[in-house]
C-alpha cells in the first residue's frame, strides 16, 4: 500500500514538472505573452465582371481592426489596396485574361494583418472563350449584288440588345434585332441596297452566366470577301470542277453550274456573283424503263434555305434554274424552276473496242466474271453472291496497248431485284498506268459519284486526256442487310 502511494507521488511530480517545462517553452516562443491574432474576414466571394473582379466579404467584429487590405496576385506579383474599416465590397479593375489569387485581411493600427481569406477567379476579357463564343447572331451571310442576305441563328437568352448597322443612300440605317424578328426572319434579305465600300456591322450587348456586368461587345463586321461554303458543296466543286481551294477567280468566272446528286442545300450559289444558269440533274441519265420511280432521285436536305437562296438569286441576279426530271424540288411548286425531261444520252461518244482486253480482280473468289462488265454485247452485268464479310474489289483492265482515254461510261445493272437495290455501286475509283506498276488517279478526286438507280448511266469525263495501257476500277461492297454484303455493276465502257 505504501509502495503505491510513493509511486503516485513520483508520477505527480513528473506530470507537474512536464507542464512547467512546456509553459517555459511556449513563453520563450511568445516573448512577452500569448500571440494575439486579428479577427479574420469570412464569407469571401469573388465574381467575374468585365475586366474586373467584384470582391465581397464579411468583416470580423474585432475592435482592434483599423483597415481592410485586399490584394491580388498573378505570376508571383502582388498588388493591394488598403480600404477603410467596415468596407465589405470592392472592385479590382483593369485586369487581364488570367486567373488571380485574391486575399482579404484585417489590419490593425500597427500594420499587423490577420490570416487571409483566399480564393481565385478569372475576369471576363476579350480573350475569354465565353466572349469569343458569344453569339454572332447569324449562321451565315452573303453579299448578293448590292444586297445583303443573312441567315440568323436562334435567338439566345443571354442577348440584351442587338442591331444591324449599315449605310444605304448615304444614310446610316439601324435594323433593331429582337427574338421576334430573328425568329420570323431566319432567312433575311435586307430590304435596302448597301452602299459600296461602307461597313456593315452587328452590334450586341449581353450578360454572361456569373457575370455582374452588362457586356457591350465589339461590333462584328460583315466583310464582302468572307465567302464560306458547306462541306458537301466544297466536295462537289472539287469533284466536278477540280477546285481543291475555291478561288475568287473561279467564283467570279462561273456563269453556269451543274449539280447532279444529293446535296445538303443550295445556299452557296449566293456566293457566285455572275452566275446566270444553274443546271440540276442534267448528267443523271436515268433508265427510261425505271423513270417513273427514279425521276426525283436527287435530294436536297434543307429545302427551306435552298428555295430561299434560289429565289433571291433569281430576283437579284437574274439566275435561271433548269431542272431535269423532278430532282430536288416538288413538281410545280416554285416559279423560278424551268422543268425539263429526262436528259438525252450524248450520241458523239466514241468507245474503245474491248475485243482483246484481259481482266483480273483482287478478290478471286467474288470477283469472278468481271469480264461481263466490259463485254459490249453483255446485258446481265456483275454481282457477286452475298457474303458475310465486307470486300473491296480492284479490277484491272489490260488494253494490250497504249490507248488515249478521255472518259468512262458506267451503267448500272438493268435487272436488279428490289432487295438488292441498296447494293448498287455508289462510288468508283479510276486509275491509269502505263506499266501496271505506277498508278495515277484519272480524275480530280479519288472516288467518283455514280448514279445509283437501276439502269442509270454516268459519264465521267477526265480533266485531261490520259495515255495508258492499264486501267484500274475500284468498288466496294454495300450492305445488303445487317448480316450480308454485295455490290453490283452493269457495264463500263471507255471513250
XYZ file of C-alpha atoms in Angstrom:
495
model
C 0.000 0.000 0.000
C 2.803 2.399 0.971
C 4.590 1.465 -2.249
C 1.540 2.558 -4.300
C 1.427 5.946 -2.526
C 5.086 6.559 -3.322
C 4.541 5.649 -6.946
C 1.618 8.061 -7.321
C 3.701 10.814 -5.697
C 6.552 10.293 -8.158
C 4.142 10.305 -11.150
C 2.539 13.551 -9.957
C 5.927 15.239 -9.767
C 6.740 14.153 -13.259
C 3.418 15.482 -14.606
C 3.711 18.884 -12.922
C 7.341 19.113 -13.963
C 6.423 18.373 -17.578
C 3.720 21.064 -17.665
C 6.073 23.644 -16.240
C 8.659 22.798 -18.890
C 6.031 23.135 -21.709
C 4.912 26.511 -20.413
C 8.512 27.720 -20.271
C 8.971 26.671 -23.923
C 5.738 28.497 -25.045
C 6.831 31.628 -23.181
C 10.168 31.554 -24.892
C 8.390 31.352 -28.211
C 5.749 34.008 -27.484
C 8.042 36.600 -25.981
C 6.190 38.880 -23.586
C 2.967 36.858 -23.678
C 0.466 34.922 -25.789
C 0.300 35.841 -29.522
C -2.983 37.613 -30.359
C -4.247 37.306 -33.947
C -6.654 39.830 -35.516
C -10.101 38.570 -36.374
C -10.171 37.033 -39.864
C -12.650 38.091 -42.541
C -15.086 35.432 -43.662
C -17.695 34.648 -46.364
C -15.305 35.782 -49.094
C -16.749 35.709 -52.629
C -15.184 36.874 -55.893
C -17.344 37.200 -59.016
C -16.073 37.945 -62.531
C -17.052 41.166 -64.283
C -15.889 42.927 -67.438
C -12.100 43.279 -66.987
C -12.666 43.309 -63.236
C -13.323 41.135 -60.203
C -16.037 42.006 -57.680
C -14.886 41.086 -54.175
C -17.269 40.781 -51.200
C -16.686 39.632 -47.628
C -17.886 39.871 -44.009
C -15.656 41.669 -41.523
C -14.780 40.353 -38.080
C -16.111 42.270 -35.032
C -12.596 42.548 -33.508
C -12.313 46.164 -32.164
C -8.576 46.238 -32.963
C -9.270 46.229 -36.707
C -8.378 49.571 -38.297
C -8.269 48.817 -42.065
C -9.040 46.098 -44.573
C -6.440 45.062 -47.141
C -7.439 43.478 -50.441
C -4.606 42.013 -52.509
C -4.481 40.177 -55.838
C -1.621 38.069 -57.142
C -0.684 36.934 -60.652
C 2.532 35.120 -61.595
C 4.102 35.915 -58.246
C 3.427 39.675 -58.499
C 1.084 41.035 -55.805
C -0.792 44.306 -55.784
C -3.025 45.502 -52.973
C -5.386 48.196 -51.812
C -5.940 49.400 -48.228
C -9.598 50.135 -47.503
C -11.422 51.812 -44.636
C -12.637 49.754 -41.703
C -16.126 48.441 -42.307
C -15.754 48.161 -46.093
C -17.311 44.923 -47.316
C -17.024 45.171 -51.118
C -14.642 46.435 -53.772
C -13.799 46.039 -57.455
C -10.362 45.164 -58.800
C -10.263 46.775 -62.250
C -8.183 46.770 -65.451
C -7.360 43.084 -65.228
C -6.078 40.843 -67.986
C -7.216 37.402 -69.139
C -5.801 35.347 -66.266
C -6.770 33.696 -63.003
C -5.934 35.854 -59.993
C -5.486 34.798 -56.351
C -7.460 37.237 -54.211
C -6.839 37.701 -50.474
C -8.671 39.837 -47.888
C -7.055 40.596 -44.498
C -7.907 42.629 -41.412
C -5.240 45.216 -40.479
C -4.630 46.954 -37.097
C -3.107 50.406 -36.467
C 0.380 48.938 -36.329
C 0.012 47.315 -39.733
C -0.351 43.806 -38.428
C -2.541 41.588 -40.609
C -4.916 38.784 -39.862
C -4.755 35.446 -41.551
C -6.066 35.853 -45.131
C -9.360 34.775 -46.601
C -8.329 33.368 -50.002
C -9.915 32.398 -53.319
C -9.177 32.571 -57.074
C -11.149 33.852 -60.050
C -10.770 34.956 -63.647
C -12.341 38.102 -65.119
C -14.127 38.370 -68.473
C -11.979 39.975 -71.187
C -11.861 39.995 -74.980
C -9.703 36.855 -74.847
C -12.097 34.888 -72.647
C -13.565 31.913 -74.508
C -17.083 32.855 -73.385
C -16.671 36.263 -75.024
C -15.245 34.765 -78.214
C -18.050 32.218 -78.433
C -20.856 34.663 -77.669
C -23.462 34.507 -80.405
C -22.706 36.488 -83.559
C -26.456 36.444 -84.254
C -26.064 34.664 -87.608
C -25.013 31.352 -89.104
C -24.052 32.727 -92.491
C -24.313 35.802 -94.669
C -23.930 36.699 -98.345
C -23.426 39.933 -100.231
C -25.536 39.466 -103.350
C -25.026 42.372 -105.713
C -25.908 45.472 -103.695
C -27.940 43.437 -101.255
C -27.183 41.567 -98.052
C -28.611 38.173 -97.117
C -28.330 36.975 -93.517
C -29.159 33.544 -92.150
C -29.846 34.256 -88.495
C -29.053 31.764 -85.753
C -31.532 31.032 -82.988
C -32.076 33.877 -80.555
C -30.048 33.383 -77.388
C -31.465 34.343 -73.996
C -28.217 35.993 -72.879
C -28.534 38.692 -75.582
C -29.687 42.034 -74.177
C -29.694 44.156 -77.354
C -28.692 43.596 -80.982
C -28.852 45.600 -84.208
C -27.706 45.510 -87.824
C -25.945 48.733 -88.825
C -25.282 49.724 -92.442
C -25.351 52.625 -94.908
C -27.846 52.951 -97.721
C -28.204 56.001 -99.954
C -25.587 57.789 -97.860
C -27.618 57.395 -94.656
C -26.839 55.229 -91.656
C -29.539 52.628 -91.136
C -30.158 50.609 -87.986
C -32.233 47.455 -88.076
C -33.116 46.525 -84.495
C -32.998 42.793 -83.824
C -35.010 41.004 -81.180
C -36.267 37.488 -80.584
C -39.465 38.022 -82.576
C -37.735 39.495 -85.634
C -34.957 36.888 -85.707
C -37.418 34.016 -85.296
C -39.753 35.337 -88.005
C -36.938 36.244 -90.419
C -34.389 33.443 -90.088
C -33.567 33.896 -93.777
C -33.431 37.647 -94.229
C -32.933 39.704 -97.379
C -32.143 43.191 -96.078
C -34.598 45.451 -97.933
C -32.189 48.335 -98.582
C -29.322 48.354 -101.023
C -25.975 48.548 -99.229
C -23.652 51.398 -100.190
C -20.438 50.066 -101.763
C -17.304 50.444 -99.659
C -19.191 51.045 -96.392
C -19.065 48.988 -93.214
C -21.830 46.628 -92.164
C -21.788 45.599 -88.522
C -23.834 43.700 -85.982
C -23.793 45.362 -82.562
C -24.561 43.276 -79.472
C -24.755 43.537 -75.716
C -25.474 40.729 -73.327
C -24.995 39.074 -69.979
C -22.953 36.001 -69.245
C -23.593 33.474 -66.527
C -21.985 34.598 -63.268
C -21.006 37.988 -64.662
C -22.257 41.071 -62.817
C -21.769 43.445 -65.761
C -23.699 44.091 -68.950
C -21.096 43.460 -71.653
C -21.100 45.624 -74.768
C -19.284 43.566 -77.365
C -17.108 44.957 -80.105
C -19.127 45.402 -83.324
C -18.906 42.347 -85.592
C -18.133 43.432 -89.148
C -19.639 41.580 -92.098
C -16.983 41.712 -94.805
C -17.610 41.291 -98.503
C -14.659 38.964 -99.099
C -15.663 36.403 -96.472
C -17.198 33.635 -98.592
C -17.852 30.361 -96.784
C -19.137 27.054 -98.134
C -20.818 23.960 -96.747
C -18.630 20.802 -96.764
C -20.646 18.862 -99.337
C -20.770 21.872 -101.676
C -16.987 22.143 -101.462
C -16.635 18.428 -102.158
C -18.892 18.721 -105.188
C -16.852 21.651 -106.569
C -13.731 19.571 -106.184
C -15.192 16.519 -107.913
C -16.910 18.405 -110.705
C -14.530 21.297 -111.333
C -11.280 20.318 -109.621
C -11.432 23.139 -107.065
C -9.403 21.947 -104.079
C -9.311 25.579 -102.999
C -12.217 27.751 -104.124
C -10.541 30.827 -105.565
C -12.073 34.238 -106.166
C -11.110 33.934 -109.831
C -13.082 30.699 -110.175
C -16.121 32.060 -108.339
C -16.208 35.285 -110.355
C -15.733 33.485 -113.670
C -18.571 30.983 -113.314
C -21.696 31.830 -115.237
C -23.077 28.283 -115.136
C -23.005 25.452 -112.598
C -24.174 21.859 -112.916
C -25.296 19.893 -109.842
C -26.499 16.330 -110.174
C -26.518 14.373 -106.932
C -27.721 14.668 -103.335
C -26.720 17.884 -101.604
C -27.420 19.456 -98.242
C -28.527 22.835 -99.609
C -28.177 25.284 -102.487
C -27.378 28.281 -100.266
C -23.788 28.529 -101.509
C -24.831 29.531 -105.014
C -25.331 33.009 -103.495
C -21.525 33.213 -103.374
C -21.354 33.329 -107.200
C -21.924 36.948 -108.288
C -22.008 36.285 -112.041
C -23.913 33.009 -112.059
C -26.624 33.084 -114.733
C -27.668 29.434 -115.069
C -27.951 26.615 -112.537
C -28.497 23.234 -114.175
C -29.859 20.443 -111.978
C -29.779 16.732 -112.852
C -28.535 17.175 -116.412
C -25.957 14.400 -116.017
C -28.235 11.787 -114.494
C -29.156 9.547 -117.413
C -31.979 7.547 -115.882
C -33.248 4.326 -117.364
C -36.456 5.076 -119.252
C -37.953 1.813 -118.067
C -37.470 2.860 -114.414
C -38.064 6.582 -114.850
C -41.374 6.754 -113.001
C -39.864 5.714 -109.672
C -36.444 7.397 -110.062
C -37.138 10.799 -111.626
C -36.796 12.508 -108.235
C -33.715 10.508 -107.200
C -31.553 13.551 -106.293
C -32.464 15.063 -102.937
C -31.781 18.333 -101.140
C -31.731 18.026 -97.346
C -32.536 21.616 -96.394
C -35.375 22.552 -98.691
C -36.278 25.766 -96.843
C -32.972 27.596 -97.173
C -32.455 26.184 -100.678
C -35.714 27.632 -102.010
C -34.969 30.945 -100.272
C -31.472 31.126 -101.788
C -32.614 30.296 -105.325
C -35.490 32.757 -105.087
C -33.100 35.537 -104.006
C -30.600 34.657 -106.746
C -33.343 34.748 -109.358
C -34.734 38.103 -108.176
C -31.440 39.875 -107.509
C -29.044 38.305 -110.016
C -31.474 37.113 -112.678
C -30.484 33.471 -112.185
C -32.126 30.869 -114.408
C -32.717 27.413 -112.880
C -33.052 24.445 -115.252
C -34.183 21.239 -113.566
C -34.250 17.868 -115.357
C -36.859 15.310 -114.311
C -38.145 16.063 -110.806
C -34.903 16.164 -108.846
C -34.597 18.179 -105.608
C -37.891 20.134 -105.619
C -41.564 19.155 -105.684
C -43.010 19.495 -109.153
C -44.860 22.705 -109.950
C -44.324 24.487 -106.613
C -41.644 27.028 -107.484
C -41.930 29.582 -110.263
C -38.157 30.046 -110.598
C -37.685 26.482 -111.945
C -37.751 25.594 -115.645
C -38.743 21.921 -115.847
C -37.035 19.703 -118.419
C -37.472 15.980 -119.237
C -35.024 13.102 -118.832
C -31.742 14.233 -120.450
C -30.790 12.636 -123.765
C -27.700 10.482 -123.807
C -24.931 12.045 -125.961
C -24.509 10.342 -129.319
C -20.984 11.514 -130.130
C -19.030 9.291 -127.734
C -16.510 7.077 -129.497
C -15.870 3.975 -127.413
C -12.710 1.859 -127.496
C -13.114 -1.755 -128.578
C -12.629 -4.252 -125.742
C -12.371 -7.289 -128.002
C -8.871 -8.441 -126.958
C -8.705 -6.994 -123.453
C -7.923 -9.133 -120.429
C -9.063 -8.667 -116.828
C -8.113 -9.549 -113.289
C -9.632 -8.889 -109.876
C -8.030 -8.603 -106.446
C -10.779 -10.799 -104.989
C -10.578 -14.077 -106.881
C -13.499 -15.683 -105.063
C -16.137 -12.995 -105.500
C -14.540 -11.092 -108.373
C -15.036 -13.921 -110.819
C -16.872 -12.962 -114.007
C -15.947 -9.271 -114.078
C -15.271 -9.555 -117.816
C -19.026 -9.198 -118.421
C -18.772 -5.595 -117.208
C -16.580 -4.759 -120.206
C -18.265 -7.053 -122.729
C -20.006 -4.750 -125.199
C -22.632 -7.369 -126.038
C -23.434 -8.470 -122.480
C -26.565 -7.189 -120.758
C -26.559 -9.139 -117.493
C -23.926 -7.202 -115.545
C -21.980 -8.371 -112.495
C -22.958 -9.001 -108.894
C -21.165 -11.406 -106.544
C -23.261 -13.663 -104.364
C -23.997 -12.108 -100.987
C -21.433 -12.793 -98.285
C -20.809 -12.025 -94.614
C -17.566 -10.004 -94.994
C -17.024 -6.537 -96.458
C -14.777 -6.550 -99.545
C -13.224 -4.018 -101.886
C -12.674 -5.102 -105.486
C -9.761 -3.853 -107.592
C -10.462 -4.694 -111.230
C -7.505 -4.280 -113.599
C -8.068 -3.984 -117.355
C -5.195 -4.669 -119.732
C -5.999 -2.902 -123.018
C -2.974 -4.657 -124.600
C -1.504 -1.405 -125.915
C -1.194 2.264 -125.000
C -4.521 3.975 -125.553
C -5.794 7.558 -125.221
C -8.528 7.738 -122.608
C -10.913 10.710 -122.420
C -13.575 9.339 -120.115
C -15.532 6.453 -118.675
C -19.181 5.477 -119.061
C -20.550 3.463 -116.124
C -24.006 1.907 -116.406
C -25.779 0.169 -113.540
C -27.394 -3.240 -113.910
C -30.736 -3.150 -115.690
C -32.044 -6.129 -113.765
C -31.786 -5.664 -110.004
C -34.314 -7.091 -107.566
C -35.704 -4.522 -105.150
C -33.996 -6.208 -102.188
C -30.592 -5.670 -103.843
C -31.107 -2.067 -104.990
C -29.295 -0.678 -101.915
C -26.230 -2.643 -103.101
C -25.864 -0.778 -106.408
C -22.352 0.751 -106.552
C -22.380 4.381 -105.368
C -18.706 5.300 -105.831
C -15.908 4.220 -108.142
C -12.173 4.859 -108.217
C -10.463 5.153 -111.576
C -6.689 4.843 -112.026
C -4.451 4.556 -115.070
C -0.995 3.101 -115.640
C 1.495 2.534 -118.421
C 3.306 -0.408 -116.806
C 0.836 -1.898 -114.295
C 3.143 -0.736 -111.504
C 2.839 3.026 -111.166
C -0.746 4.247 -110.992
C -2.251 7.723 -111.050
C -5.762 8.917 -110.333
C -7.563 9.664 -113.580
C -9.984 12.254 -112.154
C -9.969 15.202 -109.764
C -10.898 13.038 -106.777
C -10.099 9.569 -105.543
C -13.741 8.441 -105.528
C -16.248 9.458 -108.168
C -20.007 9.553 -107.552
C -22.173 7.190 -109.569
C -25.857 7.481 -110.328
C -27.175 4.565 -108.281
C -30.577 3.781 -109.704
C -31.364 0.683 -111.748
C -30.009 1.005 -115.303
C -28.706 4.572 -114.784
C -25.653 5.721 -116.759
C -22.933 8.050 -115.511
C -20.438 9.777 -117.798
C -17.138 10.586 -116.091
C -15.102 12.868 -118.326
C -11.428 13.060 -117.437
C -9.998 16.546 -116.780
C -7.398 15.903 -119.498
C -6.800 13.119 -121.981
C -4.576 10.425 -120.474
C -2.407 7.747 -122.085
C -2.024 4.278 -120.620
C -2.316 0.565 -121.192
C -3.872 -0.427 -117.874
C -6.978 0.834 -116.132
C -7.958 0.032 -112.577
C -11.527 0.315 -111.302
C -12.194 0.002 -107.574
C -15.611 -0.519 -105.997
C -16.629 -1.631 -102.515
C -19.386 -3.784 -101.121
C -22.637 -2.228 -99.953
C -24.656 -3.512 -97.031
C -27.400 -5.911 -98.096
C -28.726 -6.101 -94.539
C -27.174 -6.290 -91.086
C -25.523 -9.596 -91.945
C -24.595 -9.695 -95.630
C -22.816 -7.596 -98.289
C -22.579 -7.449 -102.051
C -22.275 -4.886 -104.868
C -23.404 -4.637 -108.483
C -22.297 -3.009 -111.726
C -23.778 -3.221 -115.195
C -21.257 -2.059 -117.761
C -18.090 0.029 -118.076
C -17.064 1.473 -121.427
C -14.048 3.604 -122.233
C -14.032 6.553 -124.647
